């Protein structure tokens, strides 16, 4: 089940535990990437209006069900945001969750009645309009909004841009693309090291450990 490949992004919250590869929320106290109890998605799309909440990994069985990767922290909650849209809003689907399977869910999608139709949807990302998502609390951000932000140090010098937000099980990390050195550097996503996130001005301020840059 490879739906995660290239398909993670959406909500980031700071400061709560429960790490998992879904949609992610980022919160102020520890800046931990954690699953959110309503919507969280892992960033891929920079579209202003749509947020990625899941992906189809192919057919499940022979009766038109699909393998569904949900980026909501309660996986089954993805159905609550239906109809789900494809990336260009060309198709929309109502969703009925039919079971839990390894690394995902089995589901029925409206209009999909055969294994062949389900297989054709493999790799399809599923979106909802941003306005359908719950109101963010103070100091919460969509992952999508963090990707591409300019990274500066405390002196105001540009270091690079946020390329991705990662979690390898032990801690949450910002991947910063450092064009001057032509490489990427991972920075722990903590309040101490990332004291300021300014979405309005597209800037993140970091106070990295000595020798990191």
mmCIF file of C-alpha atoms in Angstrom:
data_model
loop_
_atom_site.group_PDB
_atom_site.id
_atom_site.type_symbol
_atom_site.label_atom_id
_atom_site.label_comp_id
_atom_site.label_asym_id
_atom_site.label_seq_id
_atom_site.Cartn_x
_atom_site.Cartn_y
_atom_site.Cartn_z
ATOM 1 C CA UNK A 1 0.000 0.000 0.000
ATOM 2 C CA UNK A 2 2.052 2.901 -1.318
ATOM 3 C CA UNK A 3 -0.376 5.816 -1.167
ATOM 4 C CA UNK A 4 1.974 7.781 1.081
ATOM 5 C CA UNK A 5 4.596 8.160 -1.627
ATOM 6 C CA UNK A 6 4.491 11.801 -2.618
ATOM 7 C CA UNK A 7 1.063 12.293 -1.070
ATOM 8 C CA UNK A 8 1.490 13.756 2.396
ATOM 9 C CA UNK A 9 0.427 17.283 3.476
ATOM 10 C CA UNK A 10 -2.121 19.461 5.048
ATOM 11 C CA UNK A 11 -2.576 20.452 8.630
ATOM 12 C CA UNK A 12 0.118 21.274 11.129
ATOM 13 C CA UNK A 13 -0.431 21.890 14.834
ATOM 14 C CA UNK A 14 2.099 22.680 17.554
ATOM 15 C CA UNK A 15 2.562 20.970 20.846
ATOM 16 C CA UNK A 16 0.618 17.733 21.135
ATOM 17 C CA UNK A 17 1.726 14.137 20.815
ATOM 18 C CA UNK A 18 0.175 11.315 18.783
ATOM 19 C CA UNK A 19 2.501 11.392 15.783
ATOM 20 C CA UNK A 20 1.335 9.664 12.625
ATOM 21 C CA UNK A 21 1.685 10.137 8.875
ATOM 22 C CA UNK A 22 -1.670 11.690 8.023
ATOM 23 C CA UNK A 23 -2.583 15.279 7.849
ATOM 24 C CA UNK A 24 -0.557 17.164 10.298
ATOM 25 C CA UNK A 25 -1.131 19.983 12.688
ATOM 26 C CA UNK A 26 1.606 22.033 14.227
ATOM 27 C CA UNK A 27 1.303 23.464 17.740
ATOM 28 C CA UNK A 28 3.210 26.093 19.760
ATOM 29 C CA UNK A 29 4.637 24.399 22.798
ATOM 30 C CA UNK A 30 6.716 21.687 21.193
ATOM 31 C CA UNK A 31 5.962 22.269 17.512
ATOM 32 C CA UNK A 32 5.247 18.569 17.267
ATOM 33 C CA UNK A 33 3.604 17.351 14.110
ATOM 34 C CA UNK A 34 0.584 15.463 15.323
ATOM 35 C CA UNK A 35 -2.627 14.119 13.942
ATOM 36 C CA UNK A 36 -5.572 16.403 14.502
ATOM 37 C CA UNK A 37 -8.933 15.084 15.640
ATOM 38 C CA UNK A 38 -10.775 16.664 12.782
ATOM 39 C CA UNK A 39 -8.582 17.305 9.767
ATOM 40 C CA UNK A 40 -4.894 17.012 9.276
ATOM 41 C CA UNK A 41 -3.134 16.533 6.001
ATOM 42 C CA UNK A 42 0.383 16.089 5.041
ATOM 43 C CA UNK A 43 1.478 19.358 2.267
ATOM 44 C CA UNK A 44 1.697 18.787 -1.219
ATOM 45 C CA UNK A 45 -0.616 21.124 -2.766
ATOM 46 C CA UNK A 46 -0.041 24.846 -2.756
ATOM 47 C CA UNK A 47 -3.520 25.495 -4.094
ATOM 48 C CA UNK A 48 -5.181 28.272 -2.144
ATOM 49 C CA UNK A 49 -8.649 26.716 -2.094
ATOM 50 C CA UNK A 50 -8.185 22.952 -1.741
ATOM 51 C CA UNK A 51 -6.567 20.890 1.012
ATOM 52 C CA UNK A 52 -5.490 17.278 0.466
ATOM 53 C CA UNK A 53 -7.193 14.912 2.915
ATOM 54 C CA UNK A 54 -6.516 11.509 1.405
ATOM 55 C CA UNK A 55 -5.453 9.389 -1.536
ATOM 56 C CA UNK A 56 -6.621 6.280 -3.361
ATOM 57 C CA UNK A 57 -4.114 3.424 -3.529
ATOM 58 C CA UNK A 58 -6.014 1.212 -5.949
ATOM 59 C CA UNK A 59 -8.693 -1.431 -5.880
ATOM 60 C CA UNK A 60 -9.651 -3.517 -2.855
ATOM 61 C CA UNK A 61 -11.265 -6.769 -3.857
ATOM 62 C CA UNK A 62 -13.230 -7.218 -7.075
ATOM 63 C CA UNK A 63 -16.477 -5.354 -6.369
ATOM 64 C CA UNK A 64 -15.373 -1.755 -6.863
ATOM 65 C CA UNK A 65 -14.086 -0.936 -3.396
ATOM 66 C CA UNK A 66 -10.881 1.099 -3.110
ATOM 67 C CA UNK A 67 -7.897 1.167 -0.796
ATOM 68 C CA UNK A 68 -8.103 4.579 0.826
ATOM 69 C CA UNK A 69 -5.314 6.387 2.663
ATOM 70 C CA UNK A 70 -6.846 8.931 5.013
ATOM 71 C CA UNK A 71 -4.930 11.942 6.319
ATOM 72 C CA UNK A 72 -7.480 12.663 9.044
ATOM 73 C CA UNK A 73 -6.407 11.758 12.545
ATOM 74 C CA UNK A 74 -9.497 9.639 12.975
ATOM 75 C CA UNK A 75 -9.136 7.895 9.610
ATOM 76 C CA UNK A 76 -12.852 7.192 9.154
ATOM 77 C CA UNK A 77 -13.605 10.912 9.574
ATOM 78 C CA UNK A 78 -12.513 11.527 5.992
ATOM 79 C CA UNK A 79 -16.018 10.462 4.926
ATOM 80 C CA UNK A 80 -17.482 13.341 6.952
ATOM 81 C CA UNK A 81 -15.897 15.842 4.555
ATOM 82 C CA UNK A 82 -17.487 14.361 1.426
ATOM 83 C CA UNK A 83 -17.976 15.059 -1.344
ATOM 84 C CA UNK A 84 -14.231 14.729 -1.893
ATOM 85 C CA UNK A 85 -12.765 16.352 -4.990
ATOM 86 C CA UNK A 86 -9.966 15.385 -7.347
ATOM 87 C CA UNK A 87 -7.110 17.848 -7.783
ATOM 88 C CA UNK A 88 -8.722 19.844 -10.585
ATOM 89 C CA UNK A 89 -12.233 19.348 -9.205
ATOM 90 C CA UNK A 90 -13.079 17.290 -12.287
ATOM 91 C CA UNK A 91 -14.676 14.544 -10.187
ATOM 92 C CA UNK A 92 -16.278 14.382 -6.778
ATOM 93 C CA UNK A 93 -17.036 11.373 -4.629
ATOM 94 C CA UNK A 94 -19.246 10.502 -1.720
ATOM 95 C CA UNK A 95 -17.465 7.981 0.500
ATOM 96 C CA UNK A 96 -18.674 5.039 2.572
ATOM 97 C CA UNK A 97 -16.018 3.394 4.737
ATOM 98 C CA UNK A 98 -16.407 -0.385 4.630
ATOM 99 C CA UNK A 99 -13.526 -1.525 6.826
ATOM 100 C CA UNK A 100 -9.990 -1.163 8.139
ATOM 101 C CA UNK A 101 -7.104 -2.707 6.205
ATOM 102 C CA UNK A 102 -3.350 -2.594 6.596
ATOM 103 C CA UNK A 103 -2.151 1.016 6.390
ATOM 104 C CA UNK A 104 -5.547 2.342 5.460
ATOM 105 C CA UNK A 105 -9.233 1.795 4.873
ATOM 106 C CA UNK A 106 -11.444 -0.003 2.413
ATOM 107 C CA UNK A 107 -14.155 2.224 1.016
ATOM 108 C CA UNK A 108 -16.831 2.616 -1.601
ATOM 109 C CA UNK A 109 -16.679 5.727 -3.771
ATOM 110 C CA UNK A 110 -19.794 6.948 -5.524
ATOM 111 C CA UNK A 111 -19.828 6.000 -9.190
ATOM 112 C CA UNK A 112 -17.101 3.349 -8.835
ATOM 113 C CA UNK A 113 -18.638 -0.078 -9.320
ATOM 114 C CA UNK A 114 -15.879 -2.315 -10.700
ATOM 115 C CA UNK A 115 -12.328 -3.335 -9.872
ATOM 116 C CA UNK A 116 -11.173 -1.826 -13.171
ATOM 117 C CA UNK A 117 -12.668 1.569 -12.302
ATOM 118 C CA UNK A 118 -11.118 1.424 -8.827
ATOM 119 C CA UNK A 119 -7.700 0.587 -10.266
ATOM 120 C CA UNK A 120 -7.876 3.569 -12.628
ATOM 121 C CA UNK A 121 -8.118 5.832 -9.588
ATOM 122 C CA UNK A 122 -4.850 4.580 -8.089
ATOM 123 C CA UNK A 123 -2.733 7.543 -6.980
ATOM 124 C CA UNK A 124 -5.641 9.982 -7.056
ATOM 125 C CA UNK A 125 -5.414 12.602 -4.336
ATOM 126 C CA UNK A 126 -8.622 13.694 -2.662
ATOM 127 C CA UNK A 127 -9.302 17.255 -1.568
ATOM 128 C CA UNK A 128 -11.821 19.391 0.257
ATOM 129 C CA UNK A 129 -12.316 23.162 -0.031
ATOM 130 C CA UNK A 130 -10.404 25.020 2.631
ATOM 131 C CA UNK A 131 -13.550 26.708 3.917
ATOM 132 C CA UNK A 132 -15.030 23.298 4.756
ATOM 133 C CA UNK A 133 -12.272 22.650 7.288
ATOM 134 C CA UNK A 134 -12.640 23.563 10.971
ATOM 135 C CA UNK A 135 -11.505 26.922 12.258
ATOM 136 C CA UNK A 136 -7.853 26.879 13.286
ATOM 137 C CA UNK A 137 -7.005 27.738 16.852
ATOM 138 C CA UNK A 138 -4.426 30.383 17.667
ATOM 139 C CA UNK A 139 -0.944 29.333 16.565
ATOM 140 C CA UNK A 140 -2.141 26.522 14.294
ATOM 141 C CA UNK A 141 -1.249 26.313 10.632
ATOM 142 C CA UNK A 142 -1.923 24.228 7.590
ATOM 143 C CA UNK A 143 1.162 22.348 6.479
ATOM 144 C CA UNK A 144 0.476 23.630 2.983
ATOM 145 C CA UNK A 145 0.927 27.191 4.248
ATOM 146 C CA UNK A 146 4.329 26.446 5.793
ATOM 147 C CA UNK A 147 5.940 24.914 2.716
ATOM 148 C CA UNK A 148 7.971 27.512 0.824
ATOM 149 C CA UNK A 149 8.211 30.035 3.665
ATOM 150 C CA UNK A 150 11.458 32.006 3.829
ATOM 151 C CA UNK A 151 13.675 30.980 6.755
ATOM 152 C CA UNK A 152 15.706 33.668 8.531
ATOM 153 C CA UNK A 153 18.002 33.640 11.548
ATOM 154 C CA UNK A 154 17.620 35.977 14.525
ATOM 155 C CA UNK A 155 19.709 38.613 12.745
ATOM 156 C CA UNK A 156 17.317 38.666 9.790
ATOM 157 C CA UNK A 157 19.640 36.954 7.302
ATOM 158 C CA UNK A 158 17.976 34.629 4.834
ATOM 159 C CA UNK A 159 18.951 30.979 5.263
ATOM 160 C CA UNK A 160 16.646 29.280 2.794
ATOM 161 C CA UNK A 161 13.071 28.037 2.446
ATOM 162 C CA UNK A 162 11.035 25.301 4.075
ATOM 163 C CA UNK A 163 11.005 22.350 1.696
ATOM 164 C CA UNK A 164 9.023 19.877 3.813
ATOM 165 C CA UNK A 165 8.038 18.903 7.342
ATOM 166 C CA UNK A 166 9.209 15.434 8.360
ATOM 167 C CA UNK A 167 8.817 12.989 11.185
ATOM 168 C CA UNK A 168 10.994 9.899 11.534
ATOM 169 C CA UNK A 169 9.404 8.691 14.742
ATOM 170 C CA UNK A 170 11.612 10.421 17.305
ATOM 171 C CA UNK A 171 11.058 14.104 16.538
ATOM 172 C CA UNK A 172 9.514 16.541 14.095
ATOM 173 C CA UNK A 173 11.794 18.312 11.667
ATOM 174 C CA UNK A 174 11.722 21.196 9.233
ATOM 175 C CA UNK A 175 13.626 20.433 6.056
ATOM 176 C CA UNK A 176 15.222 23.724 5.033
ATOM 177 C CA UNK A 177 16.544 24.101 1.502
ATOM 178 C CA UNK A 178 19.816 26.014 1.761
ATOM 179 C CA UNK A 179 20.554 27.203 -1.770
ATOM 180 C CA UNK A 180 23.799 28.879 -0.768
ATOM 181 C CA UNK A 181 25.243 25.537 0.273
ATOM 182 C CA UNK A 182 23.174 23.659 -2.315
ATOM 183 C CA UNK A 183 21.830 21.231 0.275
ATOM 184 C CA UNK A 184 18.986 20.662 2.718
ATOM 185 C CA UNK A 185 19.294 20.856 6.489
ATOM 186 C CA UNK A 186 16.948 19.361 9.067
ATOM 187 C CA UNK A 187 16.018 21.566 12.021
ATOM 188 C CA UNK A 188 14.066 20.316 15.068
ATOM 189 C CA UNK A 189 10.602 21.857 15.052
ATOM 190 C CA UNK A 190 10.578 23.183 18.626
ATOM 191 C CA UNK A 191 9.579 26.523 20.069
ATOM 192 C CA UNK A 192 13.166 27.078 21.213
ATOM 193 C CA UNK A 193 14.642 26.589 17.757
ATOM 194 C CA UNK A 194 11.718 27.992 15.763
ATOM 195 C CA UNK A 195 10.532 30.908 17.905
ATOM 196 C CA UNK A 196 8.395 32.616 15.254
ATOM 197 C CA UNK A 197 6.165 31.633 12.352
ATOM 198 C CA UNK A 198 4.812 34.594 10.377
ATOM 199 C CA UNK A 199 2.461 33.258 7.711
ATOM 200 C CA UNK A 200 1.287 36.735 6.692
ATOM 201 C CA UNK A 201 4.807 37.830 5.752
ATOM 202 C CA UNK A 202 5.908 34.346 4.607
ATOM 203 C CA UNK A 203 8.760 34.188 7.120
ATOM 204 C CA UNK A 204 9.928 31.686 9.735
ATOM 205 C CA UNK A 205 12.542 32.781 12.280
ATOM 206 C CA UNK A 206 14.901 30.124 13.609
ATOM 207 C CA UNK A 207 17.567 30.070 16.301
ATOM 208 C CA UNK A 208 19.576 27.039 15.206
ATOM 209 C CA UNK A 209 22.173 25.243 17.294
ATOM 210 C CA UNK A 210 25.745 26.418 16.760
ATOM 211 C CA UNK A 211 27.405 24.930 13.724
ATOM 212 C CA UNK A 212 24.201 23.909 11.986
ATOM 213 C CA UNK A 213 24.494 26.704 9.419
#
